[in-house]
mmCIF file of C-alpha atoms in Angstrom:
data_model
loop_
_atom_site.group_PDB
_atom_site.id
_atom_site.type_symbol
_atom_site.label_atom_id
_atom_site.label_comp_id
_atom_site.label_asym_id
_atom_site.label_seq_id
_atom_site.Cartn_x
_atom_site.Cartn_y
_atom_site.Cartn_z
ATOM 1 C CA MET G 1 88.650 111.679 112.025
ATOM 2 C CA GLU G 2 92.088 113.092 112.605
ATOM 3 C CA GLU G 3 93.019 116.623 111.540
ATOM 4 C CA GLN G 4 94.930 115.616 108.376
ATOM 5 C CA GLY G 5 92.020 113.449 107.216
ATOM 6 C CA LEU G 6 89.536 116.226 107.926
ATOM 7 C CA ALA G 7 91.595 118.818 106.035
ATOM 8 C CA SER G 8 91.994 116.617 102.954
ATOM 9 C CA TYR G 9 88.279 115.741 103.086
ATOM 10 C CA ARG G 10 87.313 119.420 103.134
ATOM 11 C CA GLN G 11 89.682 120.185 100.265
ATOM 12 C CA GLU G 12 88.246 117.255 98.302
ATOM 13 C CA LEU G 13 84.711 118.584 98.785
ATOM 14 C CA ARG G 14 85.768 122.055 97.641
ATOM 15 C CA LEU G 15 87.503 120.689 94.536
ATOM 16 C CA LEU G 16 84.532 118.463 93.753
ATOM 17 C CA GLU G 17 82.228 121.483 93.820
ATOM 18 C CA GLU G 18 84.670 123.399 91.608
ATOM 19 C CA ALA G 19 84.848 120.489 89.143
ATOM 20 C CA GLN G 20 81.055 120.393 88.984
ATOM 21 C CA ALA G 21 81.039 124.144 88.337
ATOM 22 C CA GLY G 22 83.668 123.727 85.620
ATOM 23 C CA THR G 23 86.359 125.786 87.365
ATOM 24 C CA CYS G 24 88.554 122.786 88.270
ATOM 25 C CA ARG G 25 89.706 119.814 86.205
ATOM 26 C CA GLN G 26 88.008 116.543 87.106
ATOM 27 C CA SER G 27 91.372 114.787 87.368
ATOM 28 C CA VAL G 28 92.440 117.231 90.103
ATOM 29 C CA ALA G 29 89.221 116.639 92.044
ATOM 30 C CA PHE G 30 89.614 112.878 91.677
ATOM 31 C CA ALA G 31 93.215 112.999 92.906
ATOM 32 C CA ALA G 32 92.020 114.942 95.954
ATOM 33 C CA PHE G 33 89.296 112.341 96.494
ATOM 34 C CA VAL G 34 91.862 109.513 96.453
ATOM 35 C CA LYS G 35 94.123 111.455 98.840
ATOM 36 C CA ALA G 36 91.251 112.069 101.263
ATOM 37 C CA ALA G 37 90.261 108.408 101.182
ATOM 38 C CA THR G 38 93.889 107.348 101.703
ATOM 39 C CA ASP G 39 94.303 109.763 104.631
ATOM 40 C CA GLN G 40 91.255 108.130 106.242
ATOM 41 C CA ASP G 41 92.587 104.594 105.580
ATOM 42 C CA MET G 42 89.693 103.874 103.240
ATOM 43 C CA VAL G 43 91.923 102.895 100.304
ATOM 44 C CA VAL G 44 93.425 99.494 100.985
ATOM 45 C CA SER G 45 94.987 98.550 97.669
ATOM 46 C CA ASP G 46 94.596 99.196 93.982
ATOM 47 C CA GLN G 47 95.481 95.562 93.223
ATOM 48 C CA PRO G 48 92.965 92.697 93.277
ATOM 49 C CA SER G 49 93.273 90.237 96.149
ATOM 50 C CA GLU G 50 94.437 86.656 95.636
ATOM 51 C CA ALA G 51 90.865 85.472 96.164
ATOM 52 C CA LEU G 52 89.576 87.814 93.464
ATOM 53 C CA LYS G 53 92.299 86.674 91.056
ATOM 54 C CA ARG G 54 91.262 83.050 91.624
ATOM 55 C CA LEU G 55 87.606 83.920 91.122
ATOM 56 C CA ASP G 56 88.476 85.640 87.831
ATOM 57 C CA VAL G 57 90.293 82.506 86.623
ATOM 58 C CA LEU G 58 87.324 80.339 87.598
ATOM 59 C CA ALA G 59 84.881 82.677 85.859
ATOM 60 C CA ARG G 60 86.973 82.624 82.665
ATOM 61 C CA CYS G 61 86.984 78.816 82.725
ATOM 62 C CA ILE G 62 83.216 78.637 83.180
ATOM 63 C CA TYR G 63 82.646 81.239 80.465
ATOM 64 C CA ALA G 64 84.946 79.364 78.069
ATOM 65 C CA GLN G 65 83.047 76.110 78.687
ATOM 66 C CA ASP G 66 79.704 77.805 78.034
ATOM 67 C CA ARG G 67 81.000 79.193 74.737
ATOM 68 C CA GLN G 68 82.286 75.936 73.276
ATOM 69 C CA LEU G 69 80.514 74.789 70.145
ATOM 70 C CA PRO G 70 78.330 71.683 70.492
ATOM 71 C CA ARG G 71 80.077 68.511 69.350
ATOM 72 C CA SER G 72 78.686 66.321 66.613
ATOM 73 C CA VAL G 73 77.590 62.849 67.607
#
C-alpha cells in the first residue's frame, strides 16, 4: 500500500472510531471511507456495468411475466 493510501486508510479508521463514539458525523466518516477505498483503487465505478443493466432488464421482464393475471379460457 502506497503512502497516500495508508494515510487515508488511517484517517478513515480514526474517523470511523469517532463516528462510533458520537464525536464525528457519520457522513464525514463515510466520505473518508470512500476516499481511502479510492486511493487504494478499490472503488471502480458508482455506475452499474452494461452486463448488470441487461440483467436488470431481464429480471424485470421475468417478474412482469410472473405477475400477469391468468387468462380465461
